[in-house]
């Protein structure tokens, strides 16, 4: 988890003064009244964010946010397609694709 500072709005109460008609002759028949109203205000707060962290299965490692297979012996003429499993290029074989290259006969 990690924290970020956010600006949030909230209803801020304030005293609103208004006038009504009344029988007060000294104030020209206007009486002062109060009511609580709300207006949008802003404040800084801290918010906790969560990031889901996955873990690669045994035999895999993380690369560019992906789990890729790991071959203990580097695949010489091929690519690693599963943990310790190489897919060899045509003409190559063996556990790490390092043996058995067959080339066409020279002229």
Backbone as a chain_set.jsonl record, in Angstrom:
{"seq": "XXXXXXXXXXXXXXXXXXXXXXXXXXXXXXXXXXXXXXXXXXXXXXXXXXXXXXXXXXXXXXXXXXXXXXXXXXXXXXXXXXXXXXXXXXXXXXXXXXXXXXXXXXX", "coords": {"N": [[0.839, -1.187, 0.0], [0.317, 2.353, -0.446], [0.481, 5.896, 0.146], [-1.324, 8.746, -0.993], [-1.652, 12.257, -1.578], [-4.648, 13.946, -1.682], [-7.082, 16.195, -3.068], [-10.084, 17.005, -1.759], [-13.606, 17.564, -1.969], [-16.088, 18.989, 0.177], [-19.191, 19.515, 1.973], [-19.409, 22.626, 3.288], [-20.589, 24.202, 6.141], [-22.329, 27.323, 6.572], [-23.429, 30.445, 7.984], [-26.265, 31.81, 6.819], [-27.705, 34.855, 6.141], [-30.887, 36.259, 5.892], [-33.76, 38.172, 4.922], [-37.059, 38.795, 6.079], [-40.541, 39.631, 5.781], [-42.133, 41.352, 8.409], [-43.67, 42.409, 11.512], [-42.176, 44.436, 12.582], [-41.89, 47.624, 13.014], [-39.844, 49.442, 13.451], [-37.7, 48.541, 11.945], [-38.481, 48.901, 9.357], [-40.412, 47.003, 8.714], [-38.965, 44.743, 8.159], [-37.416, 41.779, 9.026], [-34.552, 40.204, 10.352], [-33.3, 37.016, 9.569], [-31.779, 33.833, 10.203], [-30.147, 31.073, 8.683], [-28.739, 27.846, 8.305], [-26.64, 27.124, 5.702], [-25.035, 25.376, 3.009], [-21.926, 25.225, 1.296], [-19.708, 24.276, -1.337], [-16.527, 23.29, -0.327], [-12.97, 22.872, -0.149], [-10.457, 20.557, 0.797], [-7.267, 19.229, 1.791], [-6.338, 15.875, 1.881], [-5.268, 12.599, 2.969], [-4.974, 9.637, 1.207], [-5.127, 6.154, 1.244], [-3.773, 3.948, -0.981], [-4.018, 0.876, -2.771], [-2.102, -1.651, -4.262], [-2.234, -4.429, -6.24], [-0.132, -7.141, -5.984], [1.272, -9.526, -7.878], [2.734, -12.779, -7.944], [5.188, -14.619, -9.587], [4.887, -17.976, -10.798], [6.665, -20.954, -9.676], [9.65, -21.541, -11.509], [9.354, -19.513, -13.275], [10.033, -16.05, -14.068], [9.75, -12.507, -13.424], [9.339, -10.173, -15.988], [9.078, -7.139, -17.476], [6.529, -6.765, -16.301], [5.385, -9.229, -16.773], [5.155, -12.79, -16.448], [7.682, -14.888, -17.32], [9.051, -17.921, -18.727], [11.83, -19.718, -17.243], [14.904, -20.98, -18.242], [17.38, -22.995, -17.1], [19.707, -23.867, -18.444], [20.83, -21.993, -21.039], [18.957, -21.538, -24.001], [20.45, -22.331, -26.875], [20.139, -22.407, -29.751], [17.366, -21.679, -30.099], [14.295, -21.099, -28.268], [13.167, -20.415, -24.929], [10.353, -21.988, -23.79], [8.916, -23.008, -21.719], [9.428, -23.731, -18.223], [12.737, -24.732, -18.073], [12.581, -25.875, -20.644], [13.298, -25.996, -23.929], [12.441, -24.718, -27.158], [13.512, -25.767, -30.104], [15.236, -24.373, -32.97], [14.681, -25.2, -36.455], [16.513, -28.119, -37.347], [18.139, -28.2, -35.155], [18.817, -29.638, -31.925], [18.558, -31.365, -28.754], [18.763, -30.812, -25.142], [19.267, -28.062, -24.74], [19.202, -27.026, -27.267], [21.666, -27.123, -28.68], [22.933, -28.955, -30.232], [23.353, -30.997, -33.244], [23.016, -29.647, -35.719], [22.158, -29.699, -39.048], [23.55, -29.185, -42.114], [23.156, -28.158, -45.565], [24.779, -29.946, -48.235], [27.967, -28.953, -49.465], [28.8, -27.391, -52.575]], "CA": [[0.0, 0.0, 0.0], [1.023, 3.629, -0.466], [-0.406, 7.03, 0.415], [-1.281, 9.888, -1.908], [-2.372, 13.434, -1.104], [-5.749, 14.256, -2.583], [-7.915, 17.349, -2.734], [-11.456, 16.531, -1.757], [-14.623, 18.577, -1.678], [-17.021, 18.626, 1.244], [-20.156, 20.594, 2.206], [-18.985, 23.472, 4.404], [-21.747, 24.97, 6.614], [-22.141, 28.742, 6.876], [-24.626, 31.136, 8.456], [-26.804, 32.646, 5.762], [-28.644, 35.852, 6.664], [-31.89, 36.687, 4.927], [-34.759, 39.081, 5.5], [-38.467, 38.463, 5.843], [-41.509, 40.659, 6.198], [-42.618, 41.13, 9.764], [-44.404, 43.551, 12.083], [-41.213, 45.326, 13.253], [-41.988, 48.936, 12.367], [-38.559, 50.146, 13.574], [-36.798, 48.072, 10.873], [-39.225, 49.005, 8.101], [-41.142, 45.759, 8.532], [-38.048, 43.691, 7.7], [-36.753, 41.088, 10.13], [-33.389, 39.4, 9.97], [-33.381, 35.596, 9.912], [-30.555, 33.059, 9.935], [-30.301, 29.65, 8.386], [-27.477, 27.188, 7.956], [-26.554, 26.657, 4.319], [-23.78, 24.674, 2.725], [-21.276, 25.49, 0.018], [-18.59, 23.357, -1.563], [-15.207, 23.73, 0.104], [-11.956, 21.872, -0.5], [-9.419, 20.303, 1.798], [-6.29, 18.206, 1.429], [-6.409, 14.686, 2.725], [-4.388, 11.523, 2.569], [-5.74, 8.457, 0.839], [-4.292, 4.969, 1.125], [-4.038, 3.21, -2.218], [-3.517, -0.495, -2.724], [-1.684, -2.198, -5.54], [-2.172, -5.878, -6.155], [1.169, -7.624, -6.426], [1.247, -10.945, -8.211], [4.026, -13.432, -7.849], [5.317, -15.615, -10.643], [4.928, -19.376, -10.368], [8.021, -21.525, -9.713], [10.146, -21.783, -12.853], [9.124, -18.314, -14.071], [10.498, -14.803, -13.464], [9.019, -11.349, -13.917], [10.012, -9.316, -16.961], [8.114, -6.178, -18.041], [5.241, -7.054, -15.68], [4.877, -10.52, -17.246], [5.907, -13.941, -15.973], [8.257, -15.62, -18.451], [9.718, -19.137, -18.255], [13.281, -19.662, -17.023], [15.656, -22.179, -18.603], [18.673, -22.956, -16.41], [20.678, -23.867, -19.541], [20.353, -21.076, -22.077], [18.609, -22.169, -25.274], [21.449, -21.801, -27.802], [19.498, -22.19, -31.059], [15.936, -21.842, -29.862], [13.8, -20.201, -27.226], [12.617, -21.034, -23.736], [8.892, -21.905, -23.891], [8.395, -23.462, -20.425], [10.591, -23.901, -17.345], [13.757, -25.694, -18.52], [12.141, -26.517, -21.889], [13.634, -25.18, -25.097], [11.881, -25.051, -28.466], [14.689, -25.588, -30.965], [15.082, -23.969, -34.364], [14.8, -26.386, -37.325], [17.855, -28.67, -37.526], [18.855, -28.209, -33.884], [18.185, -30.485, -30.933], [19.19, -31.463, -27.442], [18.04, -30.093, -24.086], [19.405, -26.613, -24.864], [19.26, -26.709, -28.711], [23.053, -26.822, -29.059], [23.55, -30.025, -31.029], [22.628, -31.598, -34.338], [22.712, -28.791, -36.882], [22.44, -30.367, -40.335], [23.64, -28.179, -43.167], [23.17, -28.756, -46.919], [26.119, -30.303, -48.746], [28.628, -27.875, -50.209], [28.915, -27.702, -53.981]], "C": [[0.877, 1.241, 0.0], [0.005, 4.742, -0.281], [-0.222, 8.104, -0.641], [-2.069, 11.032, -1.281], [-3.425, 13.783, -2.136], [-6.458, 15.527, -2.124], [-9.348, 16.866, -2.845], [-12.41, 17.662, -1.433], [-15.515, 18.056, -0.557], [-17.997, 19.783, 1.439], [-19.777, 21.374, 3.465], [-20.174, 24.324, 4.867], [-21.393, 26.449, 6.828], [-23.498, 29.349, 7.255], [-25.099, 32.073, 7.351], [-27.868, 33.565, 6.374], [-29.617, 36.222, 5.551], [-32.947, 37.509, 5.666], [-36.154, 38.617, 5.132], [-39.336, 39.647, 6.251], [-41.986, 40.321, 7.603], [-43.286, 42.415, 10.275], [-43.486, 44.537, 12.799], [-41.173, 46.658, 12.518], [-40.662, 49.689, 12.412], [-37.568, 49.74, 12.478], [-37.512, 48.026, 9.529], [-39.902, 47.688, 7.727], [-40.282, 44.627, 7.93], [-37.371, 43.089, 8.926], [-35.605, 40.231, 9.59], [-33.593, 37.966, 10.454], [-32.042, 34.939, 9.552], [-30.937, 31.632, 9.576], [-28.916, 29.098, 8.016], [-27.588, 26.687, 6.526], [-25.194, 26.005, 4.132], [-23.252, 25.098, 1.368], [-20.095, 24.537, -0.109], [-17.286, 24.012, -1.11], [-14.241, 22.589, -0.195], [-10.935, 21.756, 0.612], [-8.493, 19.215, 1.263], [-6.416, 17.057, 2.403], [-5.436, 13.649, 2.21], [-5.227, 10.282, 2.315], [-4.772, 7.29, 0.685], [-4.723, 4.197, -0.109], [-3.42, 1.821, -2.081], [-3.207, -0.967, -4.136], [-1.572, -3.705, -5.374], [-0.845, -6.351, -6.725], [1.059, -9.118, -6.659], [2.656, -11.5, -8.086], [4.068, -14.509, -8.922], [5.391, -17.014, -10.037], [6.38, -19.874, -10.392], [8.428, -21.852, -11.156], [9.953, -20.601, -13.788], [9.72, -17.12, -13.335], [9.757, -13.64, -14.109], [9.886, -10.515, -14.835], [8.954, -8.446, -17.613], [6.693, -6.509, -17.595], [4.577, -8.318, -16.226], [5.735, -11.617, -16.636], [6.38, -14.725, -17.192], [9.014, -16.831, -17.921], [11.234, -18.945, -18.143], [13.887, -21.004, -17.407], [17.04, -22.054, -17.986], [19.815, -22.989, -17.416], [20.102, -23.013, -20.653], [20.068, -21.835, -23.368], [19.494, -21.547, -26.356], [20.836, -21.459, -29.152], [18.003, -22.467, -30.923], [15.492, -20.859, -28.789], [13.161, -21.016, -26.112], [11.095, -20.864, -23.774], [8.191, -22.351, -22.613], [9.613, -23.639, -19.521], [11.475, -25.065, -17.796], [13.331, -26.494, -19.745], [12.393, -25.568, -23.046], [12.864, -25.671, -26.319], [12.979, -24.721, -29.459], [14.302, -25.098, -32.357], [15.245, -25.218, -35.223], [16.263, -26.814, -37.493], [18.669, -28.735, -36.242], [18.1, -29.054, -32.879], [18.963, -30.472, -29.632], [18.433, -30.625, -26.43], [18.139, -28.578, -24.214], [19.6, -26.17, -26.32], [20.678, -26.392, -29.183], [23.67, -27.911, -29.932], [22.663, -30.404, -32.203], [22.283, -30.71, -35.5], [23.119, -29.539, -38.14], [22.433, -29.314, -41.413], [23.644, -28.848, -44.52], [24.606, -28.98, -47.389], [26.675, -29.151, -49.569], [28.804, -28.322, -51.649], [30.339, -27.892, -54.385]], "O": [[2.041, 1.188, 0.398], [-1.187, 4.553, -0.521], [0.886, 8.342, -1.121], [-3.031, 10.808, -0.547], [-3.127, 13.903, -3.324], [-6.433, 15.881, -0.945], [-9.774, 16.379, -3.892], [-12.064, 18.598, -0.712], [-15.673, 16.849, -0.372], [-17.669, 20.922, 1.105], [-19.822, 20.838, 4.572], [-20.717, 25.093, 4.074], [-20.272, 26.77, 7.223], [-24.556, 28.832, 6.895], [-24.402, 33.022, 6.995], [-28.802, 33.108, 7.033], [-29.216, 36.466, 4.413], [-32.996, 37.519, 6.896], [-36.399, 38.118, 4.034], [-38.899, 40.541, 6.976], [-42.211, 39.158, 7.939], [-43.436, 43.383, 9.53], [-43.965, 45.387, 13.549], [-40.487, 46.79, 11.504], [-40.375, 50.486, 11.52], [-36.687, 50.524, 12.125], [-37.184, 47.209, 8.668], [-39.951, 47.315, 6.555], [-40.788, 43.703, 7.293], [-36.822, 43.809, 9.76], [-35.696, 39.627, 8.521], [-34.001, 37.73, 11.591], [-31.289, 35.434, 8.714], [-31.904, 31.07, 10.09], [-28.06, 29.807, 7.487], [-28.498, 25.934, 6.18], [-24.323, 26.081, 4.999], [-24.009, 25.305, 0.42], [-19.557, 24.056, 0.888], [-16.99, 25.151, -1.472], [-14.665, 21.465, -0.465], [-10.598, 22.736, 1.277], [-8.869, 18.404, 0.417], [-6.581, 17.258, 3.606], [-4.85, 13.808, 1.138], [-6.088, 9.927, 3.12], [-3.718, 7.43, 0.065], [-5.892, 3.839, -0.259], [-2.435, 1.627, -1.369], [-3.959, -0.709, -5.076], [-0.893, -4.192, -4.47], [-0.486, -5.986, -7.844], [0.783, -9.882, -5.733], [3.639, -10.759, -8.121], [3.089, -15.225, -9.133], [5.886, -17.208, -8.926], [7.227, -19.278, -11.057], [7.626, -22.383, -11.925], [10.337, -20.662, -14.956], [9.894, -17.164, -12.118], [9.205, -13.771, -15.202], [11.027, -10.19, -14.506], [8.028, -8.962, -18.239], [5.768, -6.532, -18.406], [3.357, -8.465, -16.154], [6.91, -11.398, -16.342], [5.568, -15.173, -18.001], [9.555, -16.796, -16.816], [11.831, -18.129, -18.845], [13.43, -22.049, -16.944], [17.788, -21.128, -18.302], [20.783, -22.242, -17.28], [19.009, -23.283, -21.15], [20.86, -22.684, -23.777], [19.318, -20.383, -26.715], [20.996, -20.341, -29.642], [17.461, -23.374, -31.554], [16.208, -19.917, -28.448], [12.687, -22.133, -26.316], [10.596, -19.738, -23.789], [6.998, -22.099, -22.441], [10.736, -23.693, -20.022], [11.034, -26.21, -17.889], [13.683, -27.667, -19.871], [11.797, -24.495, -23.141], [12.659, -26.871, -26.5], [13.341, -23.559, -29.641], [13.207, -25.364, -32.853], [15.867, -26.189, -34.793], [17.138, -25.986, -37.748], [19.777, -29.272, -36.241], [16.878, -29.18, -32.965], [19.89, -29.685, -29.437], [17.57, -29.826, -26.794], [17.204, -27.87, -23.84], [20.1, -25.075, -26.578], [20.871, -25.491, -29.999], [24.829, -27.791, -30.331], [21.45, -30.193, -32.203], [21.325, -30.997, -36.217], [24.267, -29.958, -38.287], [21.432, -28.626, -41.611], [24.085, -29.991, -44.637], [25.525, -28.274, -46.975], [25.939, -28.466, -50.279], [28.944, -29.516, -51.913], [30.618, -28.164, -55.553]]}, "num_chains": 1, "name": "protein.A"}
